[in-house]
CSV table of C-alpha atoms and ligand atoms in Angstrom, one decimal:
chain,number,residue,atom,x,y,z
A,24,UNK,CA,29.9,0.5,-8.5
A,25,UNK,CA,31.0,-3.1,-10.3
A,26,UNK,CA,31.1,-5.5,-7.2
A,27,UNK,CA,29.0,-3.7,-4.7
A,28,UNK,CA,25.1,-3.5,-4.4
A,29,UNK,CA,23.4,-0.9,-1.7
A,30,UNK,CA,20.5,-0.8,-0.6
A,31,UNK,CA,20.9,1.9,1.7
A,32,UNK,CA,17.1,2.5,3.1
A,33,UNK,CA,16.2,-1.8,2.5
A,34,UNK,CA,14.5,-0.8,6.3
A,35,UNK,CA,14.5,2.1,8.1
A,36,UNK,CA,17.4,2.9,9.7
A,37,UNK,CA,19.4,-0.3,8.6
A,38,UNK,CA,21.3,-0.5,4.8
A,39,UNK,CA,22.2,-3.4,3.1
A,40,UNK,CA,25.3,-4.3,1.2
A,41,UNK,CA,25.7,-7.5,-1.4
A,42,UNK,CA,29.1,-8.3,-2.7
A,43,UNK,CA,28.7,-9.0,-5.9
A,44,UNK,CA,31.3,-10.8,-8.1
A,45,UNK,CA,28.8,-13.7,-7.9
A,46,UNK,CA,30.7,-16.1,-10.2
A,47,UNK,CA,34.0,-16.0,-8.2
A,48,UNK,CA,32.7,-16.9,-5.3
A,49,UNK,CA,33.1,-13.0,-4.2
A,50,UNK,CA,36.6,-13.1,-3.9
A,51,UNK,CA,38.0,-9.9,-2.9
A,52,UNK,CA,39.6,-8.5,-5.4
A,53,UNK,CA,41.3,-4.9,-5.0
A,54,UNK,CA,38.4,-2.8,-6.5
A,55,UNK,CA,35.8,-4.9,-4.5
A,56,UNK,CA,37.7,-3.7,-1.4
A,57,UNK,CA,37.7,0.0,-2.3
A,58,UNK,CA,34.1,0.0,-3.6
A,59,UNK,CA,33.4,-1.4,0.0
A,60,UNK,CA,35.4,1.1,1.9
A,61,UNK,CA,34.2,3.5,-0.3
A,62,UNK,CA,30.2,2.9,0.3
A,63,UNK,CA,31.1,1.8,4.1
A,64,UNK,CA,32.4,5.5,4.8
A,65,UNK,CA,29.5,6.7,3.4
A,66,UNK,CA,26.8,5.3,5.3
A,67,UNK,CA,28.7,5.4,7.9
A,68,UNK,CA,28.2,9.2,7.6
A,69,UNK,CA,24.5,8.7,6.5
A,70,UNK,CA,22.4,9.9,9.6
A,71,UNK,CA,19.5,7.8,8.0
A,72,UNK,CA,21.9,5.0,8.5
A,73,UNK,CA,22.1,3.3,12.1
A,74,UNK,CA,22.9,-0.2,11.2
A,75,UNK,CA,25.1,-1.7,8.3
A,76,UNK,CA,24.2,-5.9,7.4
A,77,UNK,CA,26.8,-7.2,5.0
A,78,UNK,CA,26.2,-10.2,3.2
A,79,UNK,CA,27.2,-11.7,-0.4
A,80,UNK,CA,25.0,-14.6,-1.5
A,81,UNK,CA,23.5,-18.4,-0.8
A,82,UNK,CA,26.8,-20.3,-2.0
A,83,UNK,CA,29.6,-17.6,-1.0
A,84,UNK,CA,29.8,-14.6,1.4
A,85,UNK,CA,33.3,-14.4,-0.2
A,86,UNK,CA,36.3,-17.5,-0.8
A,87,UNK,CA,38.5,-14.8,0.0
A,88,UNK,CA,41.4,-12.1,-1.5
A,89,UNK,CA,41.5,-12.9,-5.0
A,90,UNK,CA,44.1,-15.6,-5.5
A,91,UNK,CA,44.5,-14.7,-9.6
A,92,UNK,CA,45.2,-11.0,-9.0
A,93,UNK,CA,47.7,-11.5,-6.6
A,94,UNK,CA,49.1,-15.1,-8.0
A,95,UNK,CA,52.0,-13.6,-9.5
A,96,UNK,CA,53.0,-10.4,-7.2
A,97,UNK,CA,55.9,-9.9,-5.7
A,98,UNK,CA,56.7,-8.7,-2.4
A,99,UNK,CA,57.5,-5.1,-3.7
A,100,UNK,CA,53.9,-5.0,-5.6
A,101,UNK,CA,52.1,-6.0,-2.1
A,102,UNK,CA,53.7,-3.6,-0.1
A,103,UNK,CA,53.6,-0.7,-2.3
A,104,UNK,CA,50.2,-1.5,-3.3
A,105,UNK,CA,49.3,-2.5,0.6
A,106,UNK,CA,45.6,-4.0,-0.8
A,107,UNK,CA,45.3,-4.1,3.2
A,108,UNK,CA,45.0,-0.8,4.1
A,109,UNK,CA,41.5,-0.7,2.9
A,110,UNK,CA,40.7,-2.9,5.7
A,111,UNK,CA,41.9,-0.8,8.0
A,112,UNK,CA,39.2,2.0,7.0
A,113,UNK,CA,36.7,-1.2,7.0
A,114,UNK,CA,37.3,-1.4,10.6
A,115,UNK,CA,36.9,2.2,11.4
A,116,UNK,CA,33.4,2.0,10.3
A,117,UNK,CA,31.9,3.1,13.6
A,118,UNK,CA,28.2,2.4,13.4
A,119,UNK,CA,27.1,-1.8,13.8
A,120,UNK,CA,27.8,-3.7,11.1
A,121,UNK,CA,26.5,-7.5,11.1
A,122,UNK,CA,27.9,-9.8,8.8
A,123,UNK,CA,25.0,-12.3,7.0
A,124,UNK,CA,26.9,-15.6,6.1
A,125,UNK,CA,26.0,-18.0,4.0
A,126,UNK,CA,28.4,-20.9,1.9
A,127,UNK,CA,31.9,-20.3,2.2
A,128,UNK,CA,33.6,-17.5,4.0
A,129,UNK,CA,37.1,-18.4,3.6
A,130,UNK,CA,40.4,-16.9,4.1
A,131,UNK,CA,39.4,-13.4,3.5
A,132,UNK,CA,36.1,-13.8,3.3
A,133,UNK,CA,36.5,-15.3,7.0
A,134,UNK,CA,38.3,-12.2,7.6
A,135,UNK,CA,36.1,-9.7,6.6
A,136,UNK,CA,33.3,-11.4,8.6
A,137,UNK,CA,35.3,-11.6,11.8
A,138,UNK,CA,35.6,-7.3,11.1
A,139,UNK,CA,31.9,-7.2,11.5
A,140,UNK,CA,30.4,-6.5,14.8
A,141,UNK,CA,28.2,-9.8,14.4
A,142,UNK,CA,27.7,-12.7,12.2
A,143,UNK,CA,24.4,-14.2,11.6
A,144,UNK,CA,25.0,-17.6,9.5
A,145,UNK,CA,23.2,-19.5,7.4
A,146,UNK,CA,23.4,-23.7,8.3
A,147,UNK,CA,25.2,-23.9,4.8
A,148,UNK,CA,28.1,-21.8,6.1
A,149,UNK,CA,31.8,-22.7,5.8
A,150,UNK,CA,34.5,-21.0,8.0
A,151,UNK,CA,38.2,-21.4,7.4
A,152,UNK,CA,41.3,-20.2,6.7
A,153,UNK,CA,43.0,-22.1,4.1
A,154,UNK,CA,45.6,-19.5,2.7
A,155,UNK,CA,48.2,-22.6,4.3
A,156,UNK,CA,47.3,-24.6,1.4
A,157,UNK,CA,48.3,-22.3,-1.1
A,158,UNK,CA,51.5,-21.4,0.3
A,159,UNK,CA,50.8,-18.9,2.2
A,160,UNK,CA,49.3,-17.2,5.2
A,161,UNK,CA,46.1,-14.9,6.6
A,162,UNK,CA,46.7,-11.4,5.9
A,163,UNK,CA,43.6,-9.6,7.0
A,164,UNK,CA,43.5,-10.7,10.6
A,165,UNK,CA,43.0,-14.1,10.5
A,166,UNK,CA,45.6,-14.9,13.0
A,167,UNK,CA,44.3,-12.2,14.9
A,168,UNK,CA,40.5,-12.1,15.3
A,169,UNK,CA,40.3,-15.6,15.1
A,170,UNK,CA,42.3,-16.5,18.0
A,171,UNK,CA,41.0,-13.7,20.0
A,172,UNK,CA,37.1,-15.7,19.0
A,173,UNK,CA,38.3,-18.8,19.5
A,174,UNK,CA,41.5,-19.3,21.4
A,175,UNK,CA,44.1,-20.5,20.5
A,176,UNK,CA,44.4,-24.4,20.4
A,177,UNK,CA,41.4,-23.9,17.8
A,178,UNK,CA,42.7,-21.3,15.6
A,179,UNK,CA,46.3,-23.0,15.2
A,180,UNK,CA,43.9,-25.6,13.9
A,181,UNK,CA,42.4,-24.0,11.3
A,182,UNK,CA,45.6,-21.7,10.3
A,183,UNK,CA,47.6,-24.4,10.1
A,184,UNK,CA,45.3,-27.0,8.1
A,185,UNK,CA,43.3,-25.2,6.2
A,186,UNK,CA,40.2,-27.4,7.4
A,187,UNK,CA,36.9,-25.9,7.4
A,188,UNK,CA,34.4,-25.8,10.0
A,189,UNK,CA,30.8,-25.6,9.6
A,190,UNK,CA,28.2,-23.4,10.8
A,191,UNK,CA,27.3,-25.2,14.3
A,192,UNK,CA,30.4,-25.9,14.8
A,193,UNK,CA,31.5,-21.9,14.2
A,194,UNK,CA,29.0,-21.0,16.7
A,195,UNK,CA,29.8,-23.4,19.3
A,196,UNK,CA,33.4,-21.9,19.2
A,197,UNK,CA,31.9,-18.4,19.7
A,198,UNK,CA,32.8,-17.2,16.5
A,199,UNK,CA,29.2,-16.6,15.4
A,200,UNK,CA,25.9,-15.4,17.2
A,201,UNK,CA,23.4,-17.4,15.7
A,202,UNK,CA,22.5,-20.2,13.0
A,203,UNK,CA,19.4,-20.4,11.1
A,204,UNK,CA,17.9,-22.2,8.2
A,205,UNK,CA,19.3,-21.0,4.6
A,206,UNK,CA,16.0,-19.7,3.8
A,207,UNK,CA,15.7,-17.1,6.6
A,208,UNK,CA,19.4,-16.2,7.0
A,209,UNK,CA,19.1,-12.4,5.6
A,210,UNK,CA,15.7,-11.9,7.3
A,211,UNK,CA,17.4,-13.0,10.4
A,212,UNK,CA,19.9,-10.7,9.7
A,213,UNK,CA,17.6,-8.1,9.2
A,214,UNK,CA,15.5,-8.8,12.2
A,215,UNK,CA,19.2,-8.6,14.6
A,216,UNK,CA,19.8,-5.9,12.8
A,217,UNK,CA,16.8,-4.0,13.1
A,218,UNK,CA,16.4,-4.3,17.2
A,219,UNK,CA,19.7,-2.3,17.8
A,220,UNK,CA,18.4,0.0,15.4
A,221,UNK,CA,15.4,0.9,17.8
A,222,UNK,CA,18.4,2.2,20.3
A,223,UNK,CA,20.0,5.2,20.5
A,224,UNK,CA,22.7,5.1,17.7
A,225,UNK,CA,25.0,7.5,19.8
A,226,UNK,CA,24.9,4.6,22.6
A,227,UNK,CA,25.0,2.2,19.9
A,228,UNK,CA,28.1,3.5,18.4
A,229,UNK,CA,29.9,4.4,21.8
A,230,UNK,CA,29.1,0.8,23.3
A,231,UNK,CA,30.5,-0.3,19.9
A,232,UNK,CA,33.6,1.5,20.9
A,233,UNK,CA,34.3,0.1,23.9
A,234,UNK,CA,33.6,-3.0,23.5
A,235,UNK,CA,36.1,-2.6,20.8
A,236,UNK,CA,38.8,-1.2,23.1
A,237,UNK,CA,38.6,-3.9,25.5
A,238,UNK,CA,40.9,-6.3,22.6
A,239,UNK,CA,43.2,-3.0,22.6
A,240,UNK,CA,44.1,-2.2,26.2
A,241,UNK,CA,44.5,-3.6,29.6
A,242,UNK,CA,41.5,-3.6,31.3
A,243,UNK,CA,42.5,0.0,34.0
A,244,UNK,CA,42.3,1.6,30.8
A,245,UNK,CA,39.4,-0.2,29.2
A,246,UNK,CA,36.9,0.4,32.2
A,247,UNK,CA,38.7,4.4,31.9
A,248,UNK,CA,37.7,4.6,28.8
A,249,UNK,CA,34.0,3.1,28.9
A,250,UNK,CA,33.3,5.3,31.9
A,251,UNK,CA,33.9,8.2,29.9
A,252,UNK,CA,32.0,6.9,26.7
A,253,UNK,CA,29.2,6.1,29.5
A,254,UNK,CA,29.4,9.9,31.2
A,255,UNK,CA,29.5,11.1,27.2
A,256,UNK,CA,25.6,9.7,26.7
A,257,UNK,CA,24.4,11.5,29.3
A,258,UNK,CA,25.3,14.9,27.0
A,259,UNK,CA,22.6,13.5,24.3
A,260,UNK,CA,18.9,13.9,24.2
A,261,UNK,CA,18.8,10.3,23.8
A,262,UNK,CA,20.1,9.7,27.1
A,263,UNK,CA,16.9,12.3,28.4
A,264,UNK,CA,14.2,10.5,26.0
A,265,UNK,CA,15.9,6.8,27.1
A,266,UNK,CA,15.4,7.0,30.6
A,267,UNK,CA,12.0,9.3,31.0
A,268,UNK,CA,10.9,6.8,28.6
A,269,UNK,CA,11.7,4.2,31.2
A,270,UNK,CA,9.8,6.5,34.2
A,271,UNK,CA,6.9,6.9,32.0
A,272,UNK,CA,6.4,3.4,31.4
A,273,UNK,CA,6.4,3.9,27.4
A,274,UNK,CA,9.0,2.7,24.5
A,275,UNK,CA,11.5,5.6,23.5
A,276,UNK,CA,12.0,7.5,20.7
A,277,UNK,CA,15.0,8.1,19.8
A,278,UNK,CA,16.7,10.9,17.4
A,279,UNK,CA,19.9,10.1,17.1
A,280,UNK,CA,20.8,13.5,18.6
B,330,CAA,N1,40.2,-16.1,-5.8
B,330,CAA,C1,39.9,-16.1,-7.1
B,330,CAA,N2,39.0,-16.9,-7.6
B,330,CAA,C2,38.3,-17.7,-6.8
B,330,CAA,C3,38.6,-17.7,-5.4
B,330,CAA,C4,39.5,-16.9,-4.9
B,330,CAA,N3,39.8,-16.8,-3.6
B,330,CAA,N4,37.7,-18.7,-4.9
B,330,CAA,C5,37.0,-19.2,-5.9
B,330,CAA,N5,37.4,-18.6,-7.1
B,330,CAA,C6,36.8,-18.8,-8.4
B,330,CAA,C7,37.4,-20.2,-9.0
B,330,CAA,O1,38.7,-20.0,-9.6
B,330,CAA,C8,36.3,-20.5,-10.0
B,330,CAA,O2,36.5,-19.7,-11.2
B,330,CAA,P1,36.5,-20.4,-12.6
B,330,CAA,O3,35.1,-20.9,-12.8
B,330,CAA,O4,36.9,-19.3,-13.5
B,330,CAA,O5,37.5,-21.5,-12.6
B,330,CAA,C9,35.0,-20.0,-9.4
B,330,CAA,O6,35.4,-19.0,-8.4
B,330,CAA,C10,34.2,-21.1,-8.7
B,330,CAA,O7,35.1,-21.8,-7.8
B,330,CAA,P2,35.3,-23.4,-7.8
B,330,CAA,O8,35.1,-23.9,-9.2
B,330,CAA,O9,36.7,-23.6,-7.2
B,330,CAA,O10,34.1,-23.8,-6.9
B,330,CAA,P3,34.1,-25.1,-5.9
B,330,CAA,O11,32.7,-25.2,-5.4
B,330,CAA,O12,34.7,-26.3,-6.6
B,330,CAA,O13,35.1,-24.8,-4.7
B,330,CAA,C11,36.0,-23.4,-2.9
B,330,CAA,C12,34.8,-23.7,-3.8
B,330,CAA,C13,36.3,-24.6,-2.0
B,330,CAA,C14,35.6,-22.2,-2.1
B,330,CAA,C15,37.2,-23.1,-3.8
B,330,CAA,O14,36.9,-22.2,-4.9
B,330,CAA,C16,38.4,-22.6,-3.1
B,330,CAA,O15,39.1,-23.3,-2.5
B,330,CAA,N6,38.7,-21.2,-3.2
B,330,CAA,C17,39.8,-20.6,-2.7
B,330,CAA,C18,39.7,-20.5,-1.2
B,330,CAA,C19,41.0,-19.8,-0.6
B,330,CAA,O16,42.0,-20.4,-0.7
B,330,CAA,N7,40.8,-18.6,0.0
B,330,CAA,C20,41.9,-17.9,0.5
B,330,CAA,C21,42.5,-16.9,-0.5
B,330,CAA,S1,43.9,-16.0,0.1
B,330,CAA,C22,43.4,-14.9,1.2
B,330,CAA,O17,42.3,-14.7,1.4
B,330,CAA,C23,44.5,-14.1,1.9
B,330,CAA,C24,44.0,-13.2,3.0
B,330,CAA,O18,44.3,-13.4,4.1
B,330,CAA,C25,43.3,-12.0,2.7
């Protein structure tokens, strides 16, 4: 793998992924994107693997798709090639995945984050969506995912100035869960990432779920849907472990089974 470093076992239970195409700011170039998919699907299937933390580096999580490789496409390349539809797989991943942010994460590199379950940003951090001044527009969900985080007067914003925002400012939006120091933005990362981990990944990936399904669906079929998820724990040892845990006044252990 070129652009992608793992570290699947970098603490138990939790693997860690670096985009690496360090002196282009990680843009996301097409082979970036399947290396990512690629390694995502297999943790994902990993059963050492309960949480996934994504993060690139101090100046750039990623400045998004790479503008040289697609600078002189035409409309026939993007849609045969689709470069998008690795994304799609991306957001299948079905076990947590927390996005560590620090310097820019723009245009896709904003996208990509907003696919992550979580984002834990450093106080360096730069959000935006600047395709606009390039003559284009978001691709991977930015007019999606962002308005759905931050409604809509504030995501016509961004979309259609390319401005940046910073981290506070991300986070008072609702965009991100937390801000930290540059120094500790990993380990805090790490440390988010490691409390779901001491859950029952079967929950953890059903609650992931659901919550999902609640930007799919009205809600008669969301609260359908989560009751079922809810009814399926109760088929896992995990479920048993959980809640004698609970009775015998002692932390749980779970298996994953
Ligand atoms: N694609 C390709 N290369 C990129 C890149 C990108 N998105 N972002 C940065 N780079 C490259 C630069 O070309 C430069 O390479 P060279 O040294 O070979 O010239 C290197 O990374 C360092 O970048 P800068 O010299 O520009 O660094 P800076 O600190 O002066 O500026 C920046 C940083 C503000 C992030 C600036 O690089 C920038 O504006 N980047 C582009 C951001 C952008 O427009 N992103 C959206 C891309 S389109 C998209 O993402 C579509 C989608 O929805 C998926």
């Amino acid at each position: 793998m070129e652009f992608i470093k793992v570290n699947p076992s970098y603490q138990k239970h939790i693997a860690l992924i670096e985009l690496n195409r360090p002196k282009e700011l990680n843009a996301l170039n097409l082979q970036l994107m399947q290396e990512l998919r690629d390694v995502l699907k297999e943790l994902d299937q990993d059963e050492s693997v309960r949480v996934i933390v994504l993060t690139g580096n101090e100046r750039a999580f990623a400045a998004g798709a790479d503008i040289k490789q697609m600078a002189n496409k035409t409309t026939i390349d993007m849609l045969m090639v689709d470069q998008f539809s690795t994304w799609d797989q991306i957001r299948k991943t079905r076990k947590p995945l927390i996005a560590a942010v620090s310097g820019f994460a723009l245009g896709g590199g904003c996208e990509l984050a907003m696919t992550c379950d979580m984002i834990v940003a450093s106080e360096t951090a730069k959000f935006g969506q600047p395709e606009i001044k390039i003559g284009v527009m978001p691709g991977a969900g930015g007019t999606q995912r962002l308005t759905r985080a931050i409604g809509k007067a504030r995501a016509m914003e961004l979309v259609l100035t390319g401005k940046f925002i910073d981290a506070q400012e991300a986070l008072s939006f609702g965009l991100i869960n937390k801000v930290v120091p540059v120094e500790i933005y990993l380990a805090e990362a790490m440390n988010l990432a490691n409390e779901i981990a001491q859950m029952s990944p079967i929950a953890a990936m059903l609650a992931k779920e659901s919550v999902n399904r609640s930007f799919e669906t009205h809600l008669d079929e969301g609260l359908h849907f989560e009751r079922k998820n809810f009814y399926l724990t109760f088929s896992s040892e995990d479920q048993k472990e959980g809640m004698k845990a609970f009775i015998e006044k002692r932390k749980p252990n779970y298996k994953g089974k």
